[in-house]
Structures are given as C-alpha cells and as structure tokens.
Backbone as a chain_set.jsonl record, in Angstrom:
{"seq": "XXXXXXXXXXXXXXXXXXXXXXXXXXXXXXXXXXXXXXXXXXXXXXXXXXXXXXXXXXXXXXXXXXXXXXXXXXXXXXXXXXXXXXXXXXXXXXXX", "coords": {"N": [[0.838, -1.181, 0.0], [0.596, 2.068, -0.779], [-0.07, 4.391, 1.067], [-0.991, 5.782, 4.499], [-2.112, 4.598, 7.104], [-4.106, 7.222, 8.896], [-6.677, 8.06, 10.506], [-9.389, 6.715, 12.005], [-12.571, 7.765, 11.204], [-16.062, 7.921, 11.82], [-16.123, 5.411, 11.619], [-15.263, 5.08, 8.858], [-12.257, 4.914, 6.926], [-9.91, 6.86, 7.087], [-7.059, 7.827, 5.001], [-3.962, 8.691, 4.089], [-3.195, 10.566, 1.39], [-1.625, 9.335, -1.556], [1.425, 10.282, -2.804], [1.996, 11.679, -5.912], [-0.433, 10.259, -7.009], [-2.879, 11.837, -7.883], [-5.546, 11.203, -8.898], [-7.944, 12.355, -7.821], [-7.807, 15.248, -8.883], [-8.178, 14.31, -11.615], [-10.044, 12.585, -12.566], [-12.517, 13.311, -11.41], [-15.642, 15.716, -12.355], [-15.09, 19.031, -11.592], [-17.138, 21.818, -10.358], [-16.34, 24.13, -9.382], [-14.64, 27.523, -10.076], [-10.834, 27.17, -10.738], [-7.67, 28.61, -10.325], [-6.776, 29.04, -13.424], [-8.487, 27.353, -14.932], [-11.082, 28.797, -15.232], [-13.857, 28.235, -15.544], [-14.36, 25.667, -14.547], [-13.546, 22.342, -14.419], [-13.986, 19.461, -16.66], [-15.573, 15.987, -16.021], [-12.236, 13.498, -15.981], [-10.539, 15.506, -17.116], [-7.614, 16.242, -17.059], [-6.736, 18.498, -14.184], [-5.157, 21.669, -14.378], [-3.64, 22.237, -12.983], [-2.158, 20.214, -11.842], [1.081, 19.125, -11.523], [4.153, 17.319, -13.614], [4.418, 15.539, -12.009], [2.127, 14.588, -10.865], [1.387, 16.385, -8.812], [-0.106, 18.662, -6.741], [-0.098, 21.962, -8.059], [-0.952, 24.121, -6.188], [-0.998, 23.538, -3.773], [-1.112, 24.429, -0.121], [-1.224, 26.859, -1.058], [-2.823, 29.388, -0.925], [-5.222, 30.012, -3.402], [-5.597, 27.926, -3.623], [-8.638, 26.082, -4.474], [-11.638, 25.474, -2.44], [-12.85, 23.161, -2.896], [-11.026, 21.121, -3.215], [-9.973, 21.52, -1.134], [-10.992, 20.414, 1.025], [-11.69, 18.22, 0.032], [-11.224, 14.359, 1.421], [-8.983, 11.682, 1.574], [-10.059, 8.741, 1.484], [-10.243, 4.806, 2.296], [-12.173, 3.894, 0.882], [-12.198, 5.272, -1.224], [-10.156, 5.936, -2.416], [-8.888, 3.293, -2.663], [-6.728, 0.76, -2.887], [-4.713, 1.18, -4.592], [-3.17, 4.069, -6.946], [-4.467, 3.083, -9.838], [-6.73, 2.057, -8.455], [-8.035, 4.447, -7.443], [-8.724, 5.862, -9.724], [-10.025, 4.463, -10.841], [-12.33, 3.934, -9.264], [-13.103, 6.427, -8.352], [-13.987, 7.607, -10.708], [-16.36, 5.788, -11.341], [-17.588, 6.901, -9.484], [-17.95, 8.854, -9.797], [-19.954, 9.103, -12.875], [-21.728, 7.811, -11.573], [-23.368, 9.452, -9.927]], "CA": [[0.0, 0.0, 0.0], [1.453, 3.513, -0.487], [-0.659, 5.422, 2.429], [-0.623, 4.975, 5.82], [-3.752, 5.026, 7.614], [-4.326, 8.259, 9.576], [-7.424, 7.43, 11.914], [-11.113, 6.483, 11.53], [-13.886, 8.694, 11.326], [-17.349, 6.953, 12.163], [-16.03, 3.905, 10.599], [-14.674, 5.44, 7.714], [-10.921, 4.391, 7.274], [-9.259, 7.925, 6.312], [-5.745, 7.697, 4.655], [-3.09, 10.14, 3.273], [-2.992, 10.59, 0.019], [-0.462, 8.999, -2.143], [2.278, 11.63, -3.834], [1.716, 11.408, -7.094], [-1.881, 9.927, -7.443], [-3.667, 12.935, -8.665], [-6.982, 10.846, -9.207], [-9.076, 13.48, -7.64], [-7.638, 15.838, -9.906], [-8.225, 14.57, -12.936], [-11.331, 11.682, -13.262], [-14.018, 13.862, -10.933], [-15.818, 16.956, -12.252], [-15.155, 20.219, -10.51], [-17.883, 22.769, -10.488], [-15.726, 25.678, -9.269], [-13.4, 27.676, -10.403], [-9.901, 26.957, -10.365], [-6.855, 29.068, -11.174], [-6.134, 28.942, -15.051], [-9.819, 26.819, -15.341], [-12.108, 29.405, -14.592], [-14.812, 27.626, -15.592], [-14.112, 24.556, -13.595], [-13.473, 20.988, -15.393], [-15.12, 18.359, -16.476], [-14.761, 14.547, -15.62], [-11.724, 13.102, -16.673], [-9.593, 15.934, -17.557], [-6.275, 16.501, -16.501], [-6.534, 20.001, -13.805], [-4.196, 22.415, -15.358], [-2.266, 22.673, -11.15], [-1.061, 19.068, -10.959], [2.646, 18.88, -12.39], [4.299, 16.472, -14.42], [4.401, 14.13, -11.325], [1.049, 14.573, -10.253], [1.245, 17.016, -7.254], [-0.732, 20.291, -7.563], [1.071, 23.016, -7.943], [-1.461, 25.247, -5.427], [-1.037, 22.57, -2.345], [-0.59, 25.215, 0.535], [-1.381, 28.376, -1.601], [-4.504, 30.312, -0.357], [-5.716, 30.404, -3.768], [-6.436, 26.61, -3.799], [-10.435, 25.82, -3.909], [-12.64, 24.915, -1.392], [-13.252, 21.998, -3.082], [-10.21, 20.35, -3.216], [-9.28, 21.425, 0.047], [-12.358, 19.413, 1.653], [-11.019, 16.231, -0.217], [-10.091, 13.859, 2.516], [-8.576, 10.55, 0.926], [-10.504, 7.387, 2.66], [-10.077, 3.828, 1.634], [-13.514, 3.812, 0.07], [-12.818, 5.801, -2.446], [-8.696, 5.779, -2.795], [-8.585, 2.305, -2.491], [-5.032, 0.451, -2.344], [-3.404, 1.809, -5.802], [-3.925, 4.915, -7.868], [-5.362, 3.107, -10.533], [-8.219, 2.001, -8.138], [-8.412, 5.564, -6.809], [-8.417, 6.064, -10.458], [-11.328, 3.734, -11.102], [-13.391, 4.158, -7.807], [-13.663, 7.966, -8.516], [-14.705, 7.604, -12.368], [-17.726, 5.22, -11.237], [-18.979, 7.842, -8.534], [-18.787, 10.46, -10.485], [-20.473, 8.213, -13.231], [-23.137, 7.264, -11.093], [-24.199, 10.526, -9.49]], "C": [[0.88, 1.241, 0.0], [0.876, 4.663, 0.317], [-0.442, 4.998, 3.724], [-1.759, 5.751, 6.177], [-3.622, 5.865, 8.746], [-5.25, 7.802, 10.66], [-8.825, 7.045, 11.007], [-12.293, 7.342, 12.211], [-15.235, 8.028, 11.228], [-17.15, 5.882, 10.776], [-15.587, 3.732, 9.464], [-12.516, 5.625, 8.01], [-10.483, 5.934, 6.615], [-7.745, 8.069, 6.371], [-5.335, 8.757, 4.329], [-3.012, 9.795, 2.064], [-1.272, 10.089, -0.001], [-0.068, 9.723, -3.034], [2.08, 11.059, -5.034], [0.543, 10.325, -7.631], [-2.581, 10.468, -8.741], [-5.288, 12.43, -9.09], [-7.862, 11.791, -8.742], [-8.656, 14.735, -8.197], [-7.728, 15.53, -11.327], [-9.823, 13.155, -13.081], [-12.396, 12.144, -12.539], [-14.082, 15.312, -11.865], [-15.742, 18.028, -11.658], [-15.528, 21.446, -11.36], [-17.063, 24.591, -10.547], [-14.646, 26.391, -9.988], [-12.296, 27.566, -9.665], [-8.682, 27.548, -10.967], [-5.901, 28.508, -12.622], [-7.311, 27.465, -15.911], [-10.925, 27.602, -14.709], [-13.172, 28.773, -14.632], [-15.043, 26.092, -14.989], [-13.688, 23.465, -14.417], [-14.081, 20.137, -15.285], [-14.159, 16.971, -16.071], [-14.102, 13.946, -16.803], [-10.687, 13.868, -17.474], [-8.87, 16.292, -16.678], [-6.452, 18.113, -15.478], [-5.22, 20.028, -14.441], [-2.954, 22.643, -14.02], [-1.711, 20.924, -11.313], [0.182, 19.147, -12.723], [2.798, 17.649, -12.999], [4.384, 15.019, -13.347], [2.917, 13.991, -10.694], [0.788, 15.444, -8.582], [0.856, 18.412, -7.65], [0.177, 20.719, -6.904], [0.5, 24.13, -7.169], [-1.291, 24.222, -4.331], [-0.314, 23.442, -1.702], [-0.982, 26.478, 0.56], [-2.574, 28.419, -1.421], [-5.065, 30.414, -1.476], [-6.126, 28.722, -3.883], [-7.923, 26.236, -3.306], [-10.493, 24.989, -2.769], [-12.512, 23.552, -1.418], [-12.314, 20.798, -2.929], [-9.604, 20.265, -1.639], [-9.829, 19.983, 1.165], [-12.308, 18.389, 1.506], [-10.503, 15.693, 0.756], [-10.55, 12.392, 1.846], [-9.114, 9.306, 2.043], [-10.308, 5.843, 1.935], [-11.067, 3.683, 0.526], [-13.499, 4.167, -0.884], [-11.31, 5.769, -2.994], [-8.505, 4.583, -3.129], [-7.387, 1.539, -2.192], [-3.989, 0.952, -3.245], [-3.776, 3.133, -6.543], [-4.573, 4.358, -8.916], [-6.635, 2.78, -9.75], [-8.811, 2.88, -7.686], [-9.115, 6.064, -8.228], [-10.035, 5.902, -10.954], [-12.714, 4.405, -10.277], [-13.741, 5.665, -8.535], [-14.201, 8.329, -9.806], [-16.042, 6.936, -12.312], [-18.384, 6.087, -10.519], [-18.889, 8.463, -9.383], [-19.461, 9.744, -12.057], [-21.906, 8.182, -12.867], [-24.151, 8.836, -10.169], [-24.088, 11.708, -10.523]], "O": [[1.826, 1.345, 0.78], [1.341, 5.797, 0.211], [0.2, 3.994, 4.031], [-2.224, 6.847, 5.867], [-3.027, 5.36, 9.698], [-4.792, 7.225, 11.646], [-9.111, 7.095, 9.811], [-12.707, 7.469, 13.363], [-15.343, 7.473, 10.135], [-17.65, 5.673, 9.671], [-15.44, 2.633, 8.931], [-11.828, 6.182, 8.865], [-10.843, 6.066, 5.445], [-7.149, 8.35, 7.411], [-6.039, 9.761, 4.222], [-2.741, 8.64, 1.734], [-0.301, 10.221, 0.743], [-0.764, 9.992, -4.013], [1.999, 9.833, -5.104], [0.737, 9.646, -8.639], [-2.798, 10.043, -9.876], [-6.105, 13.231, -9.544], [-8.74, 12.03, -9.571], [-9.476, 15.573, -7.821], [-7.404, 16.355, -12.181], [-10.482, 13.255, -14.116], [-13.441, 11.553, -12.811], [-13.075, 15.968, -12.132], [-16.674, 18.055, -10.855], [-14.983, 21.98, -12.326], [-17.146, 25.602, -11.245], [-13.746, 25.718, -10.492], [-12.274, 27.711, -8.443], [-8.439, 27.155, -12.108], [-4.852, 27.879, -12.762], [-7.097, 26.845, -16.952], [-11.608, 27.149, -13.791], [-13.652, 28.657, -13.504], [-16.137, 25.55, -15.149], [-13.37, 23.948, -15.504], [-14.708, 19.788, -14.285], [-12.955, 16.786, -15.894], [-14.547, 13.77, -17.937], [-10.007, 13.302, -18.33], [-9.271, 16.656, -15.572], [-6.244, 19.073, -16.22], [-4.466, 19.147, -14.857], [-1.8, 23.063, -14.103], [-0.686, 20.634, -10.697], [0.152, 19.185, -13.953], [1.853, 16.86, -13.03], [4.406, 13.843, -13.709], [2.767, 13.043, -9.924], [0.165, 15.086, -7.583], [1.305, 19.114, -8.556], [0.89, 20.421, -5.946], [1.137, 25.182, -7.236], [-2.331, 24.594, -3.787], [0.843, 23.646, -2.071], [-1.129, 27.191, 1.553], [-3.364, 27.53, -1.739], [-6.003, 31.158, -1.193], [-7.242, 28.515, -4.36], [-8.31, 26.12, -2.143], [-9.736, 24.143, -2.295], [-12.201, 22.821, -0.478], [-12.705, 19.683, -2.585], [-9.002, 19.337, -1.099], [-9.273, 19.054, 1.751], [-12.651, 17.513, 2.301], [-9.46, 16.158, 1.215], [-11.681, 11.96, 1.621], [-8.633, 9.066, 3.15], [-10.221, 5.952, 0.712], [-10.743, 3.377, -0.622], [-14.344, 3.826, -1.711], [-11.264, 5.538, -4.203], [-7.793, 4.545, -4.133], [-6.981, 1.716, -1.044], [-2.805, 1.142, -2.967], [-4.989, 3.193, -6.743], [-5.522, 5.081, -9.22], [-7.681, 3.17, -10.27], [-9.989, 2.7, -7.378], [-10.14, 6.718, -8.033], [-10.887, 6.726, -11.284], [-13.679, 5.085, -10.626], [-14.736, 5.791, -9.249], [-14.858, 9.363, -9.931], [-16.908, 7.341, -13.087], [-19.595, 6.23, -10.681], [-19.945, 8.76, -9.941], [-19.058, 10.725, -12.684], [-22.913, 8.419, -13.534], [-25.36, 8.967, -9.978], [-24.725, 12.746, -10.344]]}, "num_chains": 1, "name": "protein.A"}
C-alpha cells in the first residue's frame, strides 16, 4: 500500500494521500473555479495545477479551492493503488 492510515472517522478508514496519485484531480468533475480553469473541469480531464508528477502546484497556496481542500482521501474511495483511486472515482462520479 502507499498510504498509511491516519485514523477512523465513524467507521470510515481515512488515509493520506499517495504523492503522485492525482486521481481526484483529474477523473471527478469540478464545479468551481480553479486558477487557469475558470470555468471549472469536467470529468476526466487533466486540472491544469497538478505537475508532471502529479502534485498540484497550489497545495498550501490560499488560492487553492474549497473543493479540493475538503477532499479527505478514505479507503472507500482511494482504495489500495492509484489506478483504483483512479477507477473508484470515475464510477462515482459516473453514477451521481
């Protein structure tokens, strides 16, 4: 596994993200804007902040959205590899 499990939140296993993932940057839709996507992105494209290794390039910077901030990586939806973070997050957003 490349996370290490942080704690559990009503039963929910919540992990650290794995460096260079980027799955919740690039296979969910995001509504908001985001510097140099004003108009937000759709599912499945690359955000224009994660670098060539996959690490946004606003992680830290006050201008990073809401939305991303609020992301907290749980097994449920990360799973054990980026491609199943990969997967997992292309079927929810998919299905809702």
């Amino acid at each position: 596994m490349f996370y290490n499990a942080s704690r559990e939140t009503k039963g929910v296993l919540n992990v650290e993200c794995r460096l260079g993932c980027g799955a919740c940057c690039i296979a969910p839709s995001i509504s908001s804007s985001i510097p140099g996507m004003p108009m937000g992105k759709p599912a499945g494209v690359r955000c224009v902040q994660l670098d060539d290794n996959n690490l946004c390039r606003l992680f830290g910077d006050k201008t990073r959205p809401k939305v991303c901030l609020d992301f907290k990586p749980t097994h449920d939806v990360c799973g054990d590899t980026n491609d199943d973070a990969m997967k997992i997050i292309s079927y929810l957003e998919g299905a809702t």
